[in-house]
Amino acid sequence: LCQNGVLKKGDFSASRRYLGDIQNALDVKSAVYKALVTPHKNNDFFYNCLIGKPEKSSLSCDDFLYMKDTQEFIARLLKNALKKRQTGINILLYGIPGTGKTELCKTIAAHLKLPLYSIAEQEGYDLNRGNRIKKLCLANALLEKDRRALLLFDEMEDILSANLLTGKSRSGENAGSKVFVNRMLEKNALPTFWTANDVSSCDPAILRRMTLAIEMKAPPRHSRKVVLKRILDQEKLHLPENEIHSLAHEFDDAPALIKNAVRAASLAGGKKDQAKFVLNNSR
C-alpha cells in the first residue's frame, strides 16, 4: 500500500478499496473502518469515530449554585486524581429524573476544560449492555496514556443492577462476570461519572466501589428563581417579576428542563402560560 510508510499520489483510493474489501470479508465494524480510512490531522477524529464526540454543556456552574460545595469538591477530586494518575475513580450521581444529573457532569467537565465522552450511545445506535461495557473498556484503553478526559455512564442501573449481574437481562443477554465488573471499577484509567435514577437495585458491591456518591434533589426555590431569570435573559424572553416568582414557586425542575421550557415558550409566543405548558408536559 505504501513505501517507507508514506502513501504515493493516487495510492489512497486504492488503499481505501483494499480496506473496504477487508471490512466486508471480516465484518469489521463501520466505526473502526471509518477511523482507518478517513484522513485526519490528530487523534481527536480517531477517538470520535470509536467512542463518540465529547458531550457539550448547555449550562454553566452558576446554574448549579445550590450545589456549589459539591461542584467544587468533585472538581478538586477529579483534577488531583488526573494529576496523580489515580485509577478506579468513580463518581455516582443519583436521584429522580429531571434533577440535572447528566447536565451537572457536563458542566463540571466544561469547568475543568476536559472532554467528556458518553458511554450511552454510538452514532445513533442503541447499545446493549455488553456493548456499553466494551465501549467503556475501549475508551479507557484509548485515552489511558494522556488521561486528559472524563467518561460518563448514564442510566447505570440498566447495566449494573444486581439482577443483571446474577442472571440474564429481559432480552436474554448474558449478565457477564460480576468479578469482571468489580475489577473494571477498581482499575478504570479515567475518572468516570455514573448516573442513576434509583440505586436500590444496584449490587451493593458496586456501590462500595464508588469513590463518591451524591444524591441530587430538586433545586431550592430561591435557586430556581435565579436560574430562571438568567435563562430568560439568555433567551431574550421578558416576563414580569410576579410571573417569574410564580413559575419558580410552582415548578421544581432542573435547570436543563427550565431552559428547554423557556426556549419553547419564546418560540411559541413568549408567555408564562407557554412555559407552564412545557414544564407540565415534561413530567
PDB file of C-alpha atoms in Angstrom:
ATOM      1  CA  LEU A   1       0.000   0.000   0.000  1.00  0.00           C
ATOM      2  CA  CYS A   2       2.862   2.406   0.651  1.00  0.00           C
ATOM      3  CA  GLN A   3       6.637   2.674   0.593  1.00  0.00           C
ATOM      4  CA  ASN A   4       8.660   3.758   3.614  1.00  0.00           C
ATOM      5  CA  GLY A   5       5.451   4.498   5.477  1.00  0.00           C
ATOM      6  CA  VAL A   6       4.333   7.218   3.025  1.00  0.00           C
ATOM      7  CA  LEU A   7       1.453   6.856   0.596  1.00  0.00           C
ATOM      8  CA  LYS A   8       2.231   7.764  -3.010  1.00  0.00           C
ATOM      9  CA  LYS A   9      -0.038  10.007  -5.025  1.00  0.00           C
ATOM     10  CA  GLY A  10      -3.120   8.062  -6.078  1.00  0.00           C
ATOM     11  CA  ASP A  11      -2.465   5.252  -3.635  1.00  0.00           C
ATOM     12  CA  PHE A  12      -5.030   6.392  -1.055  1.00  0.00           C
ATOM     13  CA  SER A  13      -8.037   5.428  -3.159  1.00  0.00           C
ATOM     14  CA  ALA A  14      -6.508   2.004  -3.733  1.00  0.00           C
ATOM     15  CA  SER A  15      -5.866   1.638  -0.002  1.00  0.00           C
ATOM     16  CA  ARG A  16      -9.439   2.613   0.726  1.00  0.00           C
ATOM     17  CA  ARG A  17     -10.778  -0.026  -1.682  1.00  0.00           C
ATOM     18  CA  TYR A  18      -8.449  -2.599  -0.156  1.00  0.00           C
ATOM     19  CA  LEU A  19      -9.606  -1.812   3.373  1.00  0.00           C
ATOM     20  CA  GLY A  20     -13.198  -1.898   2.136  1.00  0.00           C
ATOM     21  CA  ASP A  21     -12.644  -5.462   0.925  1.00  0.00           C
ATOM     22  CA  ILE A  22     -11.197  -6.373   4.323  1.00  0.00           C
ATOM     23  CA  GLN A  23     -14.201  -4.820   6.057  1.00  0.00           C
ATOM     24  CA  ASN A  24     -16.645  -6.866   4.005  1.00  0.00           C
ATOM     25  CA  ALA A  25     -14.648 -10.058   4.386  1.00  0.00           C
ATOM     26  CA  LEU A  26     -14.026  -9.819   8.130  1.00  0.00           C
ATOM     27  CA  ASP A  27     -17.159  -7.867   9.141  1.00  0.00           C
ATOM     28  CA  VAL A  28     -15.087  -5.022  10.585  1.00  0.00           C
ATOM     29  CA  LYS A  29     -17.264  -2.549  12.478  1.00  0.00           C
ATOM     30  CA  SER A  30     -18.117   0.593  10.498  1.00  0.00           C
ATOM     31  CA  ALA A  31     -16.676   2.874  13.201  1.00  0.00           C
ATOM     32  CA  VAL A  32     -13.298   1.128  13.000  1.00  0.00           C
ATOM     33  CA  TYR A  33     -13.376   1.208   9.193  1.00  0.00           C
ATOM     34  CA  LYS A  34     -14.154   4.942   9.203  1.00  0.00           C
ATOM     35  CA  ALA A  35     -11.312   5.630  11.645  1.00  0.00           C
ATOM     36  CA  LEU A  36      -8.848   3.718   9.460  1.00  0.00           C
ATOM     37  CA  VAL A  37      -9.683   5.098   6.041  1.00  0.00           C
ATOM     38  CA  THR A  38     -10.549   8.755   6.723  1.00  0.00           C
ATOM     39  CA  PRO A  39      -7.606  11.221   6.651  1.00  0.00           C
ATOM     40  CA  HIS A  40      -7.263  13.193   9.873  1.00  0.00           C
ATOM     41  CA  LYS A  41      -4.716  15.536  11.440  1.00  0.00           C
ATOM     42  CA  ASN A  42      -4.870  14.416  15.060  1.00  0.00           C
ATOM     43  CA  ASN A  43      -6.201  11.731  17.364  1.00  0.00           C
ATOM     44  CA  ASP A  44      -9.443  13.562  18.129  1.00  0.00           C
ATOM     45  CA  PHE A  45     -11.095  12.318  14.939  1.00  0.00           C
ATOM     46  CA  PHE A  46      -9.903   8.774  15.661  1.00  0.00           C
ATOM     47  CA  TYR A  47     -11.384   8.918  19.171  1.00  0.00           C
ATOM     48  CA  ASN A  48     -14.638  10.415  17.883  1.00  0.00           C
ATOM     49  CA  CYS A  49     -15.076   7.532  15.434  1.00  0.00           C
ATOM     50  CA  LEU A  50     -14.543   4.861  18.055  1.00  0.00           C
ATOM     51  CA  ILE A  51     -16.050   6.309  21.231  1.00  0.00           C
ATOM     52  CA  GLY A  52     -18.140   9.244  20.006  1.00  0.00           C
ATOM     53  CA  LYS A  53     -17.790  13.005  20.214  1.00  0.00           C
ATOM     54  CA  PRO A  54     -17.363  14.718  23.590  1.00  0.00           C
ATOM     55  CA  GLU A  55     -20.516  15.953  25.258  1.00  0.00           C
ATOM     56  CA  LYS A  56     -21.235  19.691  25.313  1.00  0.00           C
ATOM     57  CA  SER A  57     -22.739  21.543  28.244  1.00  0.00           C
ATOM     58  CA  SER A  58     -25.657  23.918  27.691  1.00  0.00           C
ATOM     59  CA  LEU A  59     -25.442  25.249  31.252  1.00  0.00           C
ATOM     60  CA  SER A  60     -22.801  26.841  33.471  1.00  0.00           C
ATOM     61  CA  CYS A  61     -21.629  26.352  37.035  1.00  0.00           C
ATOM     62  CA  ASP A  62     -23.827  29.305  38.028  1.00  0.00           C
ATOM     63  CA  ASP A  63     -26.889  27.248  37.135  1.00  0.00           C
ATOM     64  CA  PHE A  64     -25.933  24.833  39.916  1.00  0.00           C
ATOM     65  CA  LEU A  65     -25.033  27.376  42.599  1.00  0.00           C
ATOM     66  CA  TYR A  66     -27.258  25.497  45.051  1.00  0.00           C
ATOM     67  CA  MET A  67     -24.691  22.680  44.736  1.00  0.00           C
ATOM     68  CA  LYS A  68     -21.626  24.925  44.800  1.00  0.00           C
ATOM     69  CA  ASP A  69     -19.793  22.963  47.523  1.00  0.00           C
ATOM     70  CA  THR A  70     -20.493  19.673  45.733  1.00  0.00           C
ATOM     71  CA  GLN A  71     -19.289  21.071  42.407  1.00  0.00           C
ATOM     72  CA  GLU A  72     -16.069  22.394  43.906  1.00  0.00           C
ATOM     73  CA  PHE A  73     -15.360  19.158  45.772  1.00  0.00           C
ATOM     74  CA  ILE A  74     -15.887  16.996  42.676  1.00  0.00           C
ATOM     75  CA  ALA A  75     -13.775  19.340  40.535  1.00  0.00           C
ATOM     76  CA  ARG A  76     -10.873  19.227  43.017  1.00  0.00           C
ATOM     77  CA  LEU A  77     -11.154  15.462  43.311  1.00  0.00           C
ATOM     78  CA  LEU A  78     -11.041  14.968  39.548  1.00  0.00           C
ATOM     79  CA  LYS A  79      -8.249  17.463  38.982  1.00  0.00           C
ATOM     80  CA  ASN A  80      -5.980  15.836  41.565  1.00  0.00           C
ATOM     81  CA  ALA A  81      -6.914  12.298  40.504  1.00  0.00           C
ATOM     82  CA  LEU A  82      -5.824  13.055  36.934  1.00  0.00           C
ATOM     83  CA  LYS A  83      -2.692  14.871  38.068  1.00  0.00           C
ATOM     84  CA  LYS A  84      -1.643  11.940  40.266  1.00  0.00           C
ATOM     85  CA  ARG A  85      -2.780   9.395  37.651  1.00  0.00           C
ATOM     86  CA  GLN A  86      -5.079   7.671  40.102  1.00  0.00           C
ATOM     87  CA  THR A  87      -7.163   4.751  38.846  1.00  0.00           C
ATOM     88  CA  GLY A  88     -10.553   3.487  39.967  1.00  0.00           C
ATOM     89  CA  ILE A  89     -12.149   6.933  40.370  1.00  0.00           C
ATOM     90  CA  ASN A  90     -15.941   6.575  40.106  1.00  0.00           C
ATOM     91  CA  ILE A  91     -18.427   9.331  40.930  1.00  0.00           C
ATOM     92  CA  LEU A  92     -22.089   8.390  41.269  1.00  0.00           C
ATOM     93  CA  LEU A  93     -24.879  10.955  40.954  1.00  0.00           C
ATOM     94  CA  TYR A  94     -28.304   9.537  41.684  1.00  0.00           C
ATOM     95  CA  GLY A  95     -31.813  10.900  42.126  1.00  0.00           C
ATOM     96  CA  ILE A  96     -35.215  11.112  40.500  1.00  0.00           C
ATOM     97  CA  PRO A  97     -35.385  12.006  36.777  1.00  0.00           C
ATOM     98  CA  GLY A  98     -35.133  15.691  35.994  1.00  0.00           C
ATOM     99  CA  THR A  99     -32.774  16.716  38.782  1.00  0.00           C
ATOM    100  CA  GLY A 100     -29.973  17.526  36.337  1.00  0.00           C
ATOM    101  CA  LYS A 101     -27.531  14.694  36.971  1.00  0.00           C
ATOM    102  CA  THR A 102     -26.192  14.456  33.423  1.00  0.00           C
ATOM    103  CA  GLU A 103     -26.032  18.227  32.958  1.00  0.00           C
ATOM    104  CA  LEU A 104     -24.039  18.600  36.170  1.00  0.00           C
ATOM    105  CA  CYS A 105     -21.479  16.107  34.833  1.00  0.00           C
ATOM    106  CA  LYS A 106     -21.201  18.080  31.585  1.00  0.00           C
ATOM    107  CA  THR A 107     -20.899  21.353  33.475  1.00  0.00           C
ATOM    108  CA  ILE A 108     -18.088  20.118  35.729  1.00  0.00           C
ATOM    109  CA  ALA A 109     -16.195  18.714  32.731  1.00  0.00           C
ATOM    110  CA  ALA A 110     -16.561  22.040  30.905  1.00  0.00           C
ATOM    111  CA  HIS A 111     -15.348  23.903  34.008  1.00  0.00           C
ATOM    112  CA  LEU A 112     -12.238  21.692  34.074  1.00  0.00           C
ATOM    113  CA  LYS A 113     -11.830  22.132  30.292  1.00  0.00           C
ATOM    114  CA  LEU A 114     -11.815  18.366  29.819  1.00  0.00           C
ATOM    115  CA  PRO A 115     -13.632  16.381  27.105  1.00  0.00           C
ATOM    116  CA  LEU A 116     -16.447  14.214  28.467  1.00  0.00           C
ATOM    117  CA  TYR A 117     -17.194  11.046  26.478  1.00  0.00           C
ATOM    118  CA  SER A 118     -20.595   9.435  26.993  1.00  0.00           C
ATOM    119  CA  ILE A 119     -20.893   5.651  27.084  1.00  0.00           C
ATOM    120  CA  ALA A 120     -24.611   5.833  26.353  1.00  0.00           C
ATOM    121  CA  GLU A 121     -24.710   5.589  22.580  1.00  0.00           C
ATOM    122  CA  GLN A 122     -22.584   5.486  19.443  1.00  0.00           C
ATOM    123  CA  GLU A 123     -23.604   7.280  16.268  1.00  0.00           C
ATOM    124  CA  GLY A 124     -27.288   6.748  16.939  1.00  0.00           C
ATOM    125  CA  TYR A 125     -27.087   3.006  17.631  1.00  0.00           C
ATOM    126  CA  ASP A 126     -28.876   1.562  20.643  1.00  0.00           C
ATOM    127  CA  LEU A 127     -26.073  -0.180  22.500  1.00  0.00           C
ATOM    128  CA  ASN A 128     -26.899  -3.197  24.633  1.00  0.00           C
ATOM    129  CA  ARG A 129     -25.327  -3.952  27.991  1.00  0.00           C
ATOM    130  CA  GLY A 130     -22.379  -5.882  26.604  1.00  0.00           C
ATOM    131  CA  ASN A 131     -21.540  -3.248  24.004  1.00  0.00           C
ATOM    132  CA  ARG A 132     -21.681  -0.436  26.538  1.00  0.00           C
ATOM    133  CA  ILE A 133     -19.266  -2.305  28.810  1.00  0.00           C
ATOM    134  CA  LYS A 134     -16.965  -2.910  25.812  1.00  0.00           C
ATOM    135  CA  LYS A 135     -17.146   0.753  24.833  1.00  0.00           C
ATOM    136  CA  LEU A 136     -16.214   1.759  28.392  1.00  0.00           C
ATOM    137  CA  CYS A 137     -13.178  -0.528  28.303  1.00  0.00           C
ATOM    138  CA  LEU A 138     -12.224   0.760  24.839  1.00  0.00           C
ATOM    139  CA  ALA A 139     -12.440   4.386  25.963  1.00  0.00           C
ATOM    140  CA  ASN A 140     -10.171   3.669  28.918  1.00  0.00           C
ATOM    141  CA  ALA A 141      -7.676   1.855  26.696  1.00  0.00           C
ATOM    142  CA  LEU A 142      -7.567   4.615  24.050  1.00  0.00           C
ATOM    143  CA  LEU A 143      -7.321   7.542  26.448  1.00  0.00           C
ATOM    144  CA  GLU A 144      -5.246   5.956  29.201  1.00  0.00           C
ATOM    145  CA  LYS A 145      -1.900   7.401  28.108  1.00  0.00           C
ATOM    146  CA  ASP A 146      -2.849  11.100  28.146  1.00  0.00           C
ATOM    147  CA  ARG A 147      -5.516  10.867  30.852  1.00  0.00           C
ATOM    148  CA  ARG A 148      -6.940  14.223  29.898  1.00  0.00           C
ATOM    149  CA  ALA A 149     -10.581  13.209  29.611  1.00  0.00           C
ATOM    150  CA  LEU A 150     -13.590  12.101  31.641  1.00  0.00           C
ATOM    151  CA  LEU A 151     -16.178   9.407  30.951  1.00  0.00           C
ATOM    152  CA  LEU A 152     -19.938   9.416  31.552  1.00  0.00           C
ATOM    153  CA  PHE A 153     -22.028   6.279  32.020  1.00  0.00           C
ATOM    154  CA  ASP A 154     -25.717   7.263  32.154  1.00  0.00           C
ATOM    155  CA  GLU A 155     -28.524   5.005  33.453  1.00  0.00           C
ATOM    156  CA  MET A 156     -26.169   2.826  35.459  1.00  0.00           C
ATOM    157  CA  GLU A 157     -28.950   0.715  36.946  1.00  0.00           C
ATOM    158  CA  ASP A 158     -29.910  -0.583  33.489  1.00  0.00           C
ATOM    159  CA  ILE A 159     -26.467  -2.164  33.183  1.00  0.00           C
ATOM    160  CA  LEU A 160     -25.122  -2.863  36.670  1.00  0.00           C
ATOM    161  CA  SER A 161     -28.209  -3.862  38.653  1.00  0.00           C
ATOM    162  CA  ALA A 162     -27.943  -6.904  40.896  1.00  0.00           C
ATOM    163  CA  ASN A 163     -30.377  -8.995  38.829  1.00  0.00           C
ATOM    164  CA  LEU A 164     -28.351  -8.429  35.643  1.00  0.00           C
ATOM    165  CA  LEU A 165     -25.149  -9.475  37.371  1.00  0.00           C
ATOM    166  CA  THR A 166     -26.634 -12.712  38.658  1.00  0.00           C
ATOM    167  CA  GLY A 167     -28.639 -13.845  35.654  1.00  0.00           C
ATOM    168  CA  LYS A 168     -29.912 -12.601  32.298  1.00  0.00           C
ATOM    169  CA  SER A 169     -31.441  -9.368  31.123  1.00  0.00           C
ATOM    170  CA  ARG A 170     -35.010  -9.203  29.860  1.00  0.00           C
ATOM    171  CA  SER A 171     -33.683  -9.591  26.328  1.00  0.00           C
ATOM    172  CA  GLY A 172     -31.956 -12.822  27.331  1.00  0.00           C
ATOM    173  CA  GLU A 173     -28.477 -11.328  27.194  1.00  0.00           C
ATOM    174  CA  ASN A 174     -25.906 -12.978  29.443  1.00  0.00           C
ATOM    175  CA  ALA A 175     -25.192 -10.920  32.514  1.00  0.00           C
ATOM    176  CA  GLY A 176     -21.447 -11.422  32.409  1.00  0.00           C
ATOM    177  CA  SER A 177     -18.959 -11.749  35.204  1.00  0.00           C
ATOM    178  CA  LYS A 178     -19.600  -9.908  38.438  1.00  0.00           C
ATOM    179  CA  VAL A 179     -15.890 -10.191  39.242  1.00  0.00           C
ATOM    180  CA  PHE A 180     -15.026  -8.576  35.895  1.00  0.00           C
ATOM    181  CA  VAL A 181     -17.302  -5.615  36.613  1.00  0.00           C
ATOM    182  CA  ASN A 182     -15.842  -5.177  40.094  1.00  0.00           C
ATOM    183  CA  ARG A 183     -12.274  -5.183  38.754  1.00  0.00           C
ATOM    184  CA  MET A 184     -13.272  -2.801  35.965  1.00  0.00           C
ATOM    185  CA  LEU A 185     -14.496  -0.289  38.535  1.00  0.00           C
ATOM    186  CA  GLU A 186     -11.386  -0.695  40.640  1.00  0.00           C
ATOM    187  CA  LYS A 187      -8.923  -0.223  37.777  1.00  0.00           C
ATOM    188  CA  ASN A 188     -10.548   2.112  35.261  1.00  0.00           C
ATOM    189  CA  ALA A 189      -7.877   4.506  33.992  1.00  0.00           C
ATOM    190  CA  LEU A 190     -10.148   7.514  33.522  1.00  0.00           C
ATOM    191  CA  PRO A 191     -12.402   9.083  36.159  1.00  0.00           C
ATOM    192  CA  THR A 192     -15.949   8.075  35.355  1.00  0.00           C
ATOM    193  CA  PHE A 193     -19.287   9.693  36.169  1.00  0.00           C
ATOM    194  CA  TRP A 194     -22.133   7.244  36.773  1.00  0.00           C
ATOM    195  CA  THR A 195     -25.761   8.375  36.937  1.00  0.00           C
ATOM    196  CA  ALA A 196     -28.813   6.506  38.160  1.00  0.00           C
ATOM    197  CA  ASN A 197     -32.414   7.330  38.956  1.00  0.00           C
ATOM    198  CA  ASP A 198     -32.644   4.631  41.602  1.00  0.00           C
ATOM    199  CA  VAL A 199     -29.767   2.717  43.174  1.00  0.00           C
ATOM    200  CA  SER A 200     -31.896   0.307  45.204  1.00  0.00           C
ATOM    201  CA  SER A 201     -31.488  -2.410  42.554  1.00  0.00           C
ATOM    202  CA  CYS A 202     -27.731  -1.946  42.200  1.00  0.00           C
ATOM    203  CA  ASP A 203     -25.393  -4.545  43.623  1.00  0.00           C
ATOM    204  CA  PRO A 204     -24.004  -3.332  46.997  1.00  0.00           C
ATOM    205  CA  ALA A 205     -20.530  -4.455  45.880  1.00  0.00           C
ATOM    206  CA  ILE A 206     -20.719  -1.965  43.021  1.00  0.00           C
ATOM    207  CA  LEU A 207     -21.901   0.870  45.249  1.00  0.00           C
ATOM    208  CA  ARG A 208     -18.991   0.206  47.611  1.00  0.00           C
ATOM    209  CA  ARG A 209     -16.594   0.803  44.719  1.00  0.00           C
ATOM    210  CA  MET A 210     -17.874   4.325  44.109  1.00  0.00           C
ATOM    211  CA  THR A 211     -15.313   6.928  45.168  1.00  0.00           C
ATOM    212  CA  LEU A 212     -18.132   9.379  45.835  1.00  0.00           C
ATOM    213  CA  ALA A 213     -21.918   9.023  45.785  1.00  0.00           C
ATOM    214  CA  ILE A 214     -24.133  12.122  45.751  1.00  0.00           C
ATOM    215  CA  GLU A 215     -27.920  12.230  45.817  1.00  0.00           C
ATOM    216  CA  MET A 216     -29.273  15.038  43.646  1.00  0.00           C
ATOM    217  CA  LYS A 217     -32.523  16.660  44.672  1.00  0.00           C
ATOM    218  CA  ALA A 218     -34.674  19.358  43.146  1.00  0.00           C
ATOM    219  CA  PRO A 219     -33.116  22.839  43.434  1.00  0.00           C
ATOM    220  CA  PRO A 220     -34.493  25.100  46.211  1.00  0.00           C
ATOM    221  CA  ARG A 221     -36.984  27.815  45.286  1.00  0.00           C
ATOM    222  CA  HIS A 222     -34.541  30.725  45.553  1.00  0.00           C
ATOM    223  CA  SER A 223     -32.059  28.975  43.269  1.00  0.00           C
ATOM    224  CA  ARG A 224     -34.801  28.165  40.770  1.00  0.00           C
ATOM    225  CA  LYS A 225     -35.714  31.849  40.570  1.00  0.00           C
ATOM    226  CA  VAL A 226     -32.092  32.918  39.992  1.00  0.00           C
ATOM    227  CA  VAL A 227     -31.646  30.255  37.291  1.00  0.00           C
ATOM    228  CA  LEU A 228     -34.970  31.167  35.670  1.00  0.00           C
ATOM    229  CA  LYS A 229     -34.017  34.852  35.477  1.00  0.00           C
ATOM    230  CA  ARG A 230     -30.667  34.038  33.889  1.00  0.00           C
ATOM    231  CA  ILE A 231     -32.233  31.716  31.314  1.00  0.00           C
ATOM    232  CA  LEU A 232     -34.931  34.265  30.484  1.00  0.00           C
ATOM    233  CA  ASP A 233     -32.214  36.830  29.808  1.00  0.00           C
ATOM    234  CA  GLN A 234     -30.308  34.377  27.624  1.00  0.00           C
ATOM    235  CA  GLU A 235     -33.416  33.601  25.574  1.00  0.00           C
ATOM    236  CA  LYS A 236     -34.422  37.300  25.470  1.00  0.00           C
ATOM    237  CA  LEU A 237     -37.799  36.467  26.966  1.00  0.00           C
ATOM    238  CA  HIS A 238     -39.126  39.191  29.279  1.00  0.00           C
ATOM    239  CA  LEU A 239     -41.665  38.292  31.970  1.00  0.00           C
ATOM    240  CA  PRO A 240     -42.962  40.414  34.862  1.00  0.00           C
ATOM    241  CA  GLU A 241     -41.384  39.765  38.261  1.00  0.00           C
ATOM    242  CA  ASN A 242     -44.592  38.278  39.663  1.00  0.00           C
ATOM    243  CA  GLU A 243     -44.761  35.725  36.819  1.00  0.00           C
ATOM    244  CA  ILE A 244     -41.108  34.726  37.359  1.00  0.00           C
ATOM    245  CA  HIS A 245     -41.836  34.267  41.064  1.00  0.00           C
ATOM    246  CA  SER A 246     -44.927  32.196  40.227  1.00  0.00           C
ATOM    247  CA  LEU A 247     -43.025  29.854  37.887  1.00  0.00           C
ATOM    248  CA  ALA A 248     -40.165  29.382  40.353  1.00  0.00           C
ATOM    249  CA  HIS A 249     -42.637  28.648  43.137  1.00  0.00           C
ATOM    250  CA  GLU A 250     -44.748  26.186  41.141  1.00  0.00           C
ATOM    251  CA  PHE A 251     -42.047  24.139  39.384  1.00  0.00           C
ATOM    252  CA  ASP A 252     -39.039  22.448  40.986  1.00  0.00           C
ATOM    253  CA  ASP A 253     -37.490  21.235  37.735  1.00  0.00           C
ATOM    254  CA  ALA A 254     -33.768  21.065  36.987  1.00  0.00           C
ATOM    255  CA  PRO A 255     -32.048  23.903  35.070  1.00  0.00           C
ATOM    256  CA  ALA A 256     -31.950  21.882  31.831  1.00  0.00           C
ATOM    257  CA  LEU A 257     -35.743  21.412  31.836  1.00  0.00           C
ATOM    258  CA  ILE A 258     -36.302  25.057  32.694  1.00  0.00           C
ATOM    259  CA  LYS A 259     -34.046  26.080  29.802  1.00  0.00           C
ATOM    260  CA  ASN A 260     -35.997  23.868  27.383  1.00  0.00           C
ATOM    261  CA  ALA A 261     -39.307  25.259  28.625  1.00  0.00           C
ATOM    262  CA  VAL A 262     -38.178  28.877  28.282  1.00  0.00           C
ATOM    263  CA  ARG A 263     -36.818  28.254  24.778  1.00  0.00           C
ATOM    264  CA  ALA A 264     -40.088  26.612  23.718  1.00  0.00           C
ATOM    265  CA  ALA A 265     -42.138  29.428  25.268  1.00  0.00           C
ATOM    266  CA  SER A 266     -40.016  32.024  23.468  1.00  0.00           C
ATOM    267  CA  LEU A 267     -40.612  30.293  20.129  1.00  0.00           C
ATOM    268  CA  ALA A 268     -44.339  29.869  20.849  1.00  0.00           C
ATOM    269  CA  GLY A 269     -45.027  33.494  21.706  1.00  0.00           C
ATOM    270  CA  GLY A 270     -43.192  34.377  24.895  1.00  0.00           C
ATOM    271  CA  LYS A 271     -45.872  33.930  27.558  1.00  0.00           C
ATOM    272  CA  LYS A 272     -45.744  32.415  31.038  1.00  0.00           C
ATOM    273  CA  ASP A 273     -48.564  30.005  30.161  1.00  0.00           C
ATOM    274  CA  GLN A 274     -46.483  28.514  27.357  1.00  0.00           C
ATOM    275  CA  ALA A 275     -43.597  27.855  29.758  1.00  0.00           C
ATOM    276  CA  LYS A 276     -46.026  26.266  32.208  1.00  0.00           C
ATOM    277  CA  PHE A 277     -47.419  24.079  29.415  1.00  0.00           C
ATOM    278  CA  VAL A 278     -43.950  22.721  28.556  1.00  0.00           C
ATOM    279  CA  LEU A 279     -42.974  22.126  32.177  1.00  0.00           C
ATOM    280  CA  ASN A 280     -46.250  20.362  32.956  1.00  0.00           C
ATOM    281  CA  ASN A 281     -45.810  18.048  29.989  1.00  0.00           C
ATOM    282  CA  SER A 282     -42.153  17.309  30.790  1.00  0.00           C
ATOM    283  CA  ARG A 283     -43.068  15.428  33.939  1.00  0.00           C
TER     284      ARG A 283
END
